[in-house]
Amino acid sequence: MRILIVEDEEHLGRLLAEVLGREGHAAETASDGRTALARALVEPFDLLVVDWMLPDLDGVQVVKRLRAADVRVPVLMLTARAQVEDRVEGLDAGADDYLPKPFAFPELLARVRALARRPPENETGETVLTAGDVALDPARHEVRRAGERVDLTAKEFALLATLMQRPGQVFTRSVLLDTVWGGTTGAYTNVVDLYIHYLRKKLDVGEEPSRIRTVHGAGYTFDPRPEYSGQGSPQGPEPIQET
Ligand code: CA
C-alpha cells in the first residue's frame, strides 16, 4: 500500500516509514498538516497515518478537510491525548481508527492490516468496488482511476460494475447482454463488444495492457492487476480479438 505518514516528530516519522517499509509498504512522510492535506487531496494514497498534534493544521483538521472534499482514504490517527472525548472527536472528524501514544509497533501494524482489509465505504455505507487503481462507487454512480474521475454513460457504468463485482471471472457476451441490457429487443451481442471498446478507451492508459481482457472464445474479464511484460504489442501477450 502507498501510505502517507503525517508526523512532526521527525525521528518517529522516519521510524514509522522504516517499519511500514519493511512490511512491504511504500511509506512517505509529511511533517506538517498543510503539506499533508495538499498531498492527500491530489495523490492516491491507500492509507494515512496522522498524528493529532501538528504545527499549523492539526490532525483532526486535516481529516475534516479531506472528508469535506470527499477524499475517503482510510485514516489511522495517532495521539498522546487519550481522553475518551478526544477519541470521539477524532472518529467524528472522519478518522477510521485511533492509536494512543505511546504504542508498540506490532499493534500499529495490526491496525494498518485491519484498515487495509476494510472495504472503503461511501456515506450511505454501500461498498465501493475497487480493483487495482480503479474504484467504482455504485451509490454516487462514479468511477475513478488513480483518483481521477472517469465519465461513463449509464450502460458503460453498468457493464463495468458487472465485471468489477467479480474481478477475474469470465463473463460471456450473452450474460453481459442479459445483465446490462436486460433482454432489450434489438440488442445483439456485438453491442457488448462495442461498449467494451468504449470502456477501454476511457479506462486504459498509455502502454498498459487493458484492464478488460478478452478471453478468446469465451468473453470478457476484468483484470485487477494486469502483468505488463514490457515486450511485444502495447496490448500485451493476450491477443485482443473481437468476434
Ligand atoms: Ca506531534
PDB file of C-alpha atoms and ligand atoms in Angstrom:
ATOM      1  CA  MET A   1       0.000   0.000   0.000  1.00  0.00           C
ATOM      2  CA  ARG A   2       1.040   3.580  -0.515  1.00  0.00           C
ATOM      3  CA  ILE A   3       0.977   5.204   2.919  1.00  0.00           C
ATOM      4  CA  LEU A   4       1.447   8.826   3.960  1.00  0.00           C
ATOM      5  CA  ILE A   5       2.741   9.298   7.495  1.00  0.00           C
ATOM      6  CA  VAL A   6       1.977  12.739   8.924  1.00  0.00           C
ATOM      7  CA  GLU A   7       4.148  13.277  11.967  1.00  0.00           C
ATOM      8  CA  ASP A   8       6.051  16.366  13.116  1.00  0.00           C
ATOM      9  CA  GLU A   9       8.418  14.398  15.351  1.00  0.00           C
ATOM     10  CA  GLU A  10      10.977  13.690  12.657  1.00  0.00           C
ATOM     11  CA  HIS A  11      12.544  10.717  14.381  1.00  0.00           C
ATOM     12  CA  LEU A  12       9.190   8.979  14.913  1.00  0.00           C
ATOM     13  CA  GLY A  13       8.114   9.730  11.326  1.00  0.00           C
ATOM     14  CA  ARG A  14      11.273   8.154   9.934  1.00  0.00           C
ATOM     15  CA  LEU A  15      10.922   5.154  12.223  1.00  0.00           C
ATOM     16  CA  LEU A  16       7.295   4.614  11.160  1.00  0.00           C
ATOM     17  CA  ALA A  17       8.277   4.829   7.484  1.00  0.00           C
ATOM     18  CA  GLU A  18      11.016   2.272   8.070  1.00  0.00           C
ATOM     19  CA  VAL A  19       8.762  -0.157   9.953  1.00  0.00           C
ATOM     20  CA  LEU A  20       5.974   0.109   7.336  1.00  0.00           C
ATOM     21  CA  GLY A  21       8.572  -0.153   4.556  1.00  0.00           C
ATOM     22  CA  ARG A  22       9.811  -3.454   5.992  1.00  0.00           C
ATOM     23  CA  GLU A  23       6.225  -4.739   5.771  1.00  0.00           C
ATOM     24  CA  GLY A  24       6.328  -4.036   2.028  1.00  0.00           C
ATOM     25  CA  HIS A  25       4.515  -0.690   2.022  1.00  0.00           C
ATOM     26  CA  ALA A  26       5.615   2.406   0.150  1.00  0.00           C
ATOM     27  CA  ALA A  27       5.643   4.833   3.070  1.00  0.00           C
ATOM     28  CA  GLU A  28       6.222   8.563   2.667  1.00  0.00           C
ATOM     29  CA  THR A  29       6.312  11.250   5.319  1.00  0.00           C
ATOM     30  CA  ALA A  30       4.988  14.788   5.770  1.00  0.00           C
ATOM     31  CA  SER A  31       5.864  16.816   8.845  1.00  0.00           C
ATOM     32  CA  ASP A  32       3.014  19.342   8.927  1.00  0.00           C
ATOM     33  CA  GLY A  33      -0.742  19.377   8.384  1.00  0.00           C
ATOM     34  CA  ARG A  34      -0.852  21.739   5.409  1.00  0.00           C
ATOM     35  CA  THR A  35       1.638  19.745   3.353  1.00  0.00           C
ATOM     36  CA  ALA A  36      -0.158  16.514   4.235  1.00  0.00           C
ATOM     37  CA  LEU A  37      -3.561  17.942   3.264  1.00  0.00           C
ATOM     38  CA  ALA A  38      -2.272  19.345  -0.040  1.00  0.00           C
ATOM     39  CA  ARG A  39      -0.753  15.992  -0.969  1.00  0.00           C
ATOM     40  CA  ALA A  40      -3.633  13.774   0.201  1.00  0.00           C
ATOM     41  CA  LEU A  41      -6.133  15.897  -1.770  1.00  0.00           C
ATOM     42  CA  VAL A  42      -4.455  15.080  -5.066  1.00  0.00           C
ATOM     43  CA  GLU A  43      -2.320  11.964  -4.586  1.00  0.00           C
ATOM     44  CA  PRO A  44      -3.818   8.451  -4.426  1.00  0.00           C
ATOM     45  CA  PHE A  45      -2.723   7.141  -1.018  1.00  0.00           C
ATOM     46  CA  ASP A  46      -4.169   3.870   0.331  1.00  0.00           C
ATOM     47  CA  LEU A  47      -3.798   4.902   3.963  1.00  0.00           C
ATOM     48  CA  LEU A  48      -2.909   7.949   6.055  1.00  0.00           C
ATOM     49  CA  VAL A  49      -1.282   7.656   9.483  1.00  0.00           C
ATOM     50  CA  VAL A  50      -1.914  11.071  11.039  1.00  0.00           C
ATOM     51  CA  ASP A  51      -0.583  12.459  14.296  1.00  0.00           C
ATOM     52  CA  TRP A  52      -3.145  14.636  16.095  1.00  0.00           C
ATOM     53  CA  MET A  53      -0.816  17.379  17.317  1.00  0.00           C
ATOM     54  CA  LEU A  54       0.800  19.027  14.305  1.00  0.00           C
ATOM     55  CA  PRO A  55       2.072  22.530  13.600  1.00  0.00           C
ATOM     56  CA  ASP A  56      -0.410  24.963  11.917  1.00  0.00           C
ATOM     57  CA  LEU A  57      -3.140  22.491  10.894  1.00  0.00           C
ATOM     58  CA  ASP A  58      -3.767  19.668  13.374  1.00  0.00           C
ATOM     59  CA  GLY A  59      -4.616  16.066  12.517  1.00  0.00           C
ATOM     60  CA  VAL A  60      -8.361  16.458  13.163  1.00  0.00           C
ATOM     61  CA  GLN A  61      -8.489  19.463  10.808  1.00  0.00           C
ATOM     62  CA  VAL A  62      -6.603  17.534   8.122  1.00  0.00           C
ATOM     63  CA  VAL A  63      -9.109  14.661   8.316  1.00  0.00           C
ATOM     64  CA  LYS A  64     -12.143  17.003   8.419  1.00  0.00           C
ATOM     65  CA  ARG A  65     -10.988  18.840   5.300  1.00  0.00           C
ATOM     66  CA  LEU A  66     -10.226  15.646   3.439  1.00  0.00           C
ATOM     67  CA  ARG A  67     -13.695  14.264   4.202  1.00  0.00           C
ATOM     68  CA  ALA A  68     -15.283  17.595   3.254  1.00  0.00           C
ATOM     69  CA  ALA A  69     -13.524  17.260  -0.115  1.00  0.00           C
ATOM     70  CA  ASP A  70     -14.863  13.692  -0.464  1.00  0.00           C
ATOM     71  CA  VAL A  71     -11.466  12.060  -0.046  1.00  0.00           C
ATOM     72  CA  ARG A  72     -12.282   8.768   1.669  1.00  0.00           C
ATOM     73  CA  VAL A  73      -8.812   7.327   2.179  1.00  0.00           C
ATOM     74  CA  PRO A  74      -8.650   5.328   5.450  1.00  0.00           C
ATOM     75  CA  VAL A  75      -7.063   7.321   8.292  1.00  0.00           C
ATOM     76  CA  LEU A  76      -5.351   5.963  11.386  1.00  0.00           C
ATOM     77  CA  MET A  77      -4.991   8.735  13.963  1.00  0.00           C
ATOM     78  CA  LEU A  78      -2.108   8.796  16.432  1.00  0.00           C
ATOM     79  CA  THR A  79      -2.250  10.809  19.593  1.00  0.00           C
ATOM     80  CA  ALA A  80      -0.969  11.238  23.102  1.00  0.00           C
ATOM     81  CA  ARG A  81      -4.416  12.572  24.023  1.00  0.00           C
ATOM     82  CA  ALA A  82      -6.137   9.526  25.421  1.00  0.00           C
ATOM     83  CA  GLN A  83      -9.284  11.078  26.886  1.00  0.00           C
ATOM     84  CA  VAL A  84     -12.499   9.454  25.751  1.00  0.00           C
ATOM     85  CA  GLU A  85     -13.901  12.708  24.359  1.00  0.00           C
ATOM     86  CA  ASP A  86     -10.721  13.240  22.309  1.00  0.00           C
ATOM     87  CA  ARG A  87     -11.067   9.815  20.818  1.00  0.00           C
ATOM     88  CA  VAL A  88     -14.696  10.538  19.922  1.00  0.00           C
ATOM     89  CA  GLU A  89     -13.692  13.863  18.355  1.00  0.00           C
ATOM     90  CA  GLY A  90     -11.084  12.151  16.186  1.00  0.00           C
ATOM     91  CA  LEU A  91     -13.512   9.493  14.983  1.00  0.00           C
ATOM     92  CA  ASP A  92     -16.280  12.069  14.446  1.00  0.00           C
ATOM     93  CA  ALA A  93     -13.915  14.057  12.238  1.00  0.00           C
ATOM     94  CA  GLY A  94     -13.702  11.041   9.949  1.00  0.00           C
ATOM     95  CA  ALA A  95     -10.738   9.030  11.222  1.00  0.00           C
ATOM     96  CA  ASP A  96     -11.236   5.266  10.824  1.00  0.00           C
ATOM     97  CA  ASP A  97      -9.176   4.150  13.789  1.00  0.00           C
ATOM     98  CA  TYR A  98      -7.235   5.607  16.649  1.00  0.00           C
ATOM     99  CA  LEU A  99      -3.993   4.560  18.344  1.00  0.00           C
ATOM    100  CA  PRO A 100      -2.889   6.218  21.601  1.00  0.00           C
ATOM    101  CA  LYS A 101       0.787   7.125  22.021  1.00  0.00           C
ATOM    102  CA  PRO A 102       2.995   5.501  23.104  1.00  0.00           C
ATOM    103  CA  PHE A 103       2.206   2.395  21.077  1.00  0.00           C
ATOM    104  CA  ALA A 104       4.021  -0.796  20.194  1.00  0.00           C
ATOM    105  CA  PHE A 105       4.890  -1.258  16.503  1.00  0.00           C
ATOM    106  CA  PRO A 106       3.203  -4.685  16.275  1.00  0.00           C
ATOM    107  CA  GLU A 107      -0.063  -3.038  17.338  1.00  0.00           C
ATOM    108  CA  LEU A 108       0.352  -0.285  14.740  1.00  0.00           C
ATOM    109  CA  LEU A 109       0.992  -2.895  12.059  1.00  0.00           C
ATOM    110  CA  ALA A 110      -2.051  -4.916  13.153  1.00  0.00           C
ATOM    111  CA  ARG A 111      -4.275  -1.809  12.852  1.00  0.00           C
ATOM    112  CA  VAL A 112      -2.800  -0.990   9.439  1.00  0.00           C
ATOM    113  CA  ARG A 113      -3.591  -4.528   8.272  1.00  0.00           C
ATOM    114  CA  ALA A 114      -7.143  -4.264   9.624  1.00  0.00           C
ATOM    115  CA  LEU A 115      -7.710  -0.971   7.777  1.00  0.00           C
ATOM    116  CA  ALA A 116      -6.261  -2.430   4.573  1.00  0.00           C
ATOM    117  CA  ARG A 117      -8.801  -5.269   4.731  1.00  0.00           C
ATOM    118  CA  ARG A 118     -11.767  -2.985   5.297  1.00  0.00           C
ATOM    119  CA  PRO A 119     -13.507  -2.155   2.020  1.00  0.00           C
ATOM    120  CA  PRO A 120     -13.872   1.591   1.538  1.00  0.00           C
ATOM    121  CA  GLU A 121     -17.389   2.815   2.134  1.00  0.00           C
ATOM    122  CA  ASN A 122     -19.284   5.763   0.810  1.00  0.00           C
ATOM    123  CA  GLU A 123     -21.546   7.841   3.029  1.00  0.00           C
ATOM    124  CA  THR A 124     -24.531   5.545   2.545  1.00  0.00           C
ATOM    125  CA  GLY A 125     -22.463   2.616   3.811  1.00  0.00           C
ATOM    126  CA  GLU A 126     -22.505   0.939   0.412  1.00  0.00           C
ATOM    127  CA  THR A 127     -19.292  -0.765  -0.539  1.00  0.00           C
ATOM    128  CA  VAL A 128     -17.160   0.852  -3.215  1.00  0.00           C
ATOM    129  CA  LEU A 129     -15.823  -1.715  -5.681  1.00  0.00           C
ATOM    130  CA  THR A 130     -12.082  -1.439  -6.152  1.00  0.00           C
ATOM    131  CA  ALA A 131      -9.686  -3.408  -8.305  1.00  0.00           C
ATOM    132  CA  GLY A 132      -6.149  -2.205  -8.799  1.00  0.00           C
ATOM    133  CA  ASP A 133      -6.379   1.585  -9.076  1.00  0.00           C
ATOM    134  CA  VAL A 134      -9.966   1.577 -10.377  1.00  0.00           C
ATOM    135  CA  ALA A 135     -12.744   2.415  -7.883  1.00  0.00           C
ATOM    136  CA  LEU A 136     -16.441   2.226  -8.698  1.00  0.00           C
ATOM    137  CA  ASP A 137     -18.982   3.762  -6.322  1.00  0.00           C
ATOM    138  CA  PRO A 138     -22.490   2.411  -7.058  1.00  0.00           C
ATOM    139  CA  ALA A 139     -24.307   4.990  -4.887  1.00  0.00           C
ATOM    140  CA  ARG A 140     -22.583   8.002  -6.408  1.00  0.00           C
ATOM    141  CA  HIS A 141     -22.526   6.469  -9.844  1.00  0.00           C
ATOM    142  CA  GLU A 142     -18.891   7.400 -10.055  1.00  0.00           C
ATOM    143  CA  VAL A 143     -15.737   5.762 -11.371  1.00  0.00           C
ATOM    144  CA  ARG A 144     -12.214   6.868 -10.565  1.00  0.00           C
ATOM    145  CA  ARG A 145      -8.943   5.634 -11.927  1.00  0.00           C
ATOM    146  CA  ALA A 146      -5.855   6.540  -9.831  1.00  0.00           C
ATOM    147  CA  GLY A 147      -8.080   9.122  -8.144  1.00  0.00           C
ATOM    148  CA  GLU A 148      -9.090  10.757 -11.434  1.00  0.00           C
ATOM    149  CA  ARG A 149     -12.769  10.766 -12.298  1.00  0.00           C
ATOM    150  CA  VAL A 150     -13.753   8.839 -15.428  1.00  0.00           C
ATOM    151  CA  ASP A 151     -17.034   9.897 -17.041  1.00  0.00           C
ATOM    152  CA  LEU A 152     -19.118   6.947 -18.181  1.00  0.00           C
ATOM    153  CA  THR A 153     -22.557   6.632 -19.706  1.00  0.00           C
ATOM    154  CA  ALA A 154     -25.199   4.615 -17.814  1.00  0.00           C
ATOM    155  CA  LYS A 155     -24.615   1.467 -19.895  1.00  0.00           C
ATOM    156  CA  GLU A 156     -20.832   1.738 -19.694  1.00  0.00           C
ATOM    157  CA  PHE A 157     -21.164   2.114 -15.935  1.00  0.00           C
ATOM    158  CA  ALA A 158     -23.471  -0.911 -15.604  1.00  0.00           C
ATOM    159  CA  LEU A 159     -21.145  -3.013 -17.754  1.00  0.00           C
ATOM    160  CA  LEU A 160     -18.067  -2.068 -15.728  1.00  0.00           C
ATOM    161  CA  ALA A 161     -19.930  -2.642 -12.432  1.00  0.00           C
ATOM    162  CA  THR A 162     -20.910  -6.144 -13.576  1.00  0.00           C
ATOM    163  CA  LEU A 163     -17.317  -7.008 -14.489  1.00  0.00           C
ATOM    164  CA  MET A 164     -15.841  -5.439 -11.334  1.00  0.00           C
ATOM    165  CA  GLN A 165     -18.182  -7.303  -8.995  1.00  0.00           C
ATOM    166  CA  ARG A 166     -16.142 -10.418  -9.760  1.00  0.00           C
ATOM    167  CA  PRO A 167     -12.657  -9.493 -10.956  1.00  0.00           C
ATOM    168  CA  GLY A 168     -11.064 -12.394 -12.785  1.00  0.00           C
ATOM    169  CA  GLN A 169     -14.362 -14.122 -13.589  1.00  0.00           C
ATOM    170  CA  VAL A 170     -15.045 -14.567 -17.290  1.00  0.00           C
ATOM    171  CA  PHE A 171     -18.426 -13.223 -18.428  1.00  0.00           C
ATOM    172  CA  THR A 172     -19.842 -14.385 -21.725  1.00  0.00           C
ATOM    173  CA  ARG A 173     -21.302 -11.804 -24.101  1.00  0.00           C
ATOM    174  CA  SER A 174     -24.809 -13.180 -23.602  1.00  0.00           C
ATOM    175  CA  VAL A 175     -24.572 -12.959 -19.798  1.00  0.00           C
ATOM    176  CA  LEU A 176     -23.351  -9.359 -20.093  1.00  0.00           C
ATOM    177  CA  LEU A 177     -26.104  -8.582 -22.572  1.00  0.00           C
ATOM    178  CA  ASP A 178     -28.754 -10.017 -20.212  1.00  0.00           C
ATOM    179  CA  THR A 179     -27.343  -8.273 -17.138  1.00  0.00           C
ATOM    180  CA  VAL A 180     -26.724  -4.853 -18.633  1.00  0.00           C
ATOM    181  CA  TRP A 181     -29.280  -4.577 -21.410  1.00  0.00           C
ATOM    182  CA  GLY A 182     -31.864  -6.788 -19.689  1.00  0.00           C
ATOM    183  CA  GLY A 183     -33.002  -8.624 -22.799  1.00  0.00           C
ATOM    184  CA  THR A 184     -33.811  -5.384 -24.622  1.00  0.00           C
ATOM    185  CA  THR A 185     -35.158  -6.293 -28.002  1.00  0.00           C
ATOM    186  CA  GLY A 186     -32.863  -5.319 -30.798  1.00  0.00           C
ATOM    187  CA  ALA A 187     -29.715  -5.605 -28.671  1.00  0.00           C
ATOM    188  CA  TYR A 188     -27.209  -8.085 -30.047  1.00  0.00           C
ATOM    189  CA  THR A 189     -24.039  -9.462 -28.505  1.00  0.00           C
ATOM    190  CA  ASN A 190     -21.932  -7.182 -30.699  1.00  0.00           C
ATOM    191  CA  VAL A 191     -23.312  -4.256 -28.691  1.00  0.00           C
ATOM    192  CA  VAL A 192     -21.315  -5.753 -25.786  1.00  0.00           C
ATOM    193  CA  ASP A 193     -18.145  -5.641 -27.878  1.00  0.00           C
ATOM    194  CA  LEU A 194     -18.847  -2.056 -28.816  1.00  0.00           C
ATOM    195  CA  TYR A 195     -19.314  -0.976 -25.187  1.00  0.00           C
ATOM    196  CA  ILE A 196     -16.214  -2.897 -24.104  1.00  0.00           C
ATOM    197  CA  HIS A 197     -14.369  -0.882 -26.733  1.00  0.00           C
ATOM    198  CA  TYR A 198     -15.787   2.382 -25.299  1.00  0.00           C
ATOM    199  CA  LEU A 199     -14.838   1.366 -21.748  1.00  0.00           C
ATOM    200  CA  ARG A 200     -11.297   0.501 -22.756  1.00  0.00           C
ATOM    201  CA  LYS A 201     -10.895   3.849 -24.476  1.00  0.00           C
ATOM    202  CA  LYS A 202     -11.964   5.617 -21.284  1.00  0.00           C
ATOM    203  CA  LEU A 203     -10.214   3.419 -18.696  1.00  0.00           C
ATOM    204  CA  ASP A 204      -6.975   2.272 -20.251  1.00  0.00           C
ATOM    205  CA  VAL A 205      -3.859   4.355 -20.022  1.00  0.00           C
ATOM    206  CA  GLY A 206      -0.980   4.532 -22.478  1.00  0.00           C
ATOM    207  CA  GLU A 207       1.152   1.434 -22.827  1.00  0.00           C
ATOM    208  CA  GLU A 208      -0.507  -0.650 -20.145  1.00  0.00           C
ATOM    209  CA  PRO A 209      -2.491  -3.723 -21.158  1.00  0.00           C
ATOM    210  CA  SER A 210      -6.244  -3.276 -20.957  1.00  0.00           C
ATOM    211  CA  ARG A 211      -7.999  -3.752 -17.621  1.00  0.00           C
ATOM    212  CA  ILE A 212     -10.729  -5.528 -19.520  1.00  0.00           C
ATOM    213  CA  ARG A 213      -9.260  -8.637 -21.020  1.00  0.00           C
ATOM    214  CA  THR A 214     -10.729 -10.548 -23.937  1.00  0.00           C
ATOM    215  CA  VAL A 215     -10.818 -14.271 -23.222  1.00  0.00           C
ATOM    216  CA  HIS A 216     -10.829 -15.665 -26.706  1.00  0.00           C
ATOM    217  CA  GLY A 217     -13.886 -17.737 -27.480  1.00  0.00           C
ATOM    218  CA  ALA A 218     -15.353 -17.099 -24.031  1.00  0.00           C
ATOM    219  CA  GLY A 219     -15.975 -13.458 -23.250  1.00  0.00           C
ATOM    220  CA  TYR A 220     -14.516 -10.729 -21.072  1.00  0.00           C
ATOM    221  CA  THR A 221     -12.956 -10.445 -17.644  1.00  0.00           C
ATOM    222  CA  PHE A 222     -11.832  -7.535 -15.502  1.00  0.00           C
ATOM    223  CA  ASP A 223      -8.159  -7.921 -14.686  1.00  0.00           C
ATOM    224  CA  PRO A 224      -7.361  -6.136 -11.414  1.00  0.00           C
ATOM    225  CA  ARG A 225      -3.590  -6.017 -11.966  1.00  0.00           C
ATOM    226  CA  PRO A 226      -2.582  -6.947 -15.470  1.00  0.00           C
ATOM    227  CA  GLU A 227       1.024  -8.010 -15.811  1.00  0.00           C
ATOM    228  CA  TYR A 228       2.886  -5.830 -18.241  1.00  0.00           C
ATOM    229  CA  SER A 229       5.727  -7.756 -19.819  1.00  0.00           C
ATOM    230  CA  GLY A 230       7.236  -4.627 -21.347  1.00  0.00           C
ATOM    231  CA  GLN A 231       7.620  -6.548 -24.594  1.00  0.00           C
ATOM    232  CA  GLY A 232       5.572  -7.095 -27.677  1.00  0.00           C
ATOM    233  CA  SER A 233       2.451  -5.184 -28.515  1.00  0.00           C
ATOM    234  CA  PRO A 234       1.072  -2.470 -26.228  1.00  0.00           C
ATOM    235  CA  GLN A 235      -1.886  -4.751 -25.527  1.00  0.00           C
ATOM    236  CA  GLY A 236       0.448  -7.342 -24.014  1.00  0.00           C
ATOM    237  CA  PRO A 237       0.745 -11.000 -24.913  1.00  0.00           C
ATOM    238  CA  GLU A 238      -3.016 -11.696 -24.918  1.00  0.00           C
ATOM    239  CA  PRO A 239      -4.407 -11.213 -28.415  1.00  0.00           C
ATOM    240  CA  ILE A 240      -7.217  -8.690 -28.257  1.00  0.00           C
ATOM    241  CA  GLN A 241      -9.591 -10.058 -30.788  1.00  0.00           C
ATOM    242  CA  GLU A 242     -13.226  -9.226 -31.256  1.00  0.00           C
ATOM    243  CA  THR A 243     -15.537 -11.812 -32.765  1.00  0.00           C
TER     244      THR A 243
HETATM  245 CA    CA B   1       3.026  15.767  17.138  1.00  0.00          CA
END
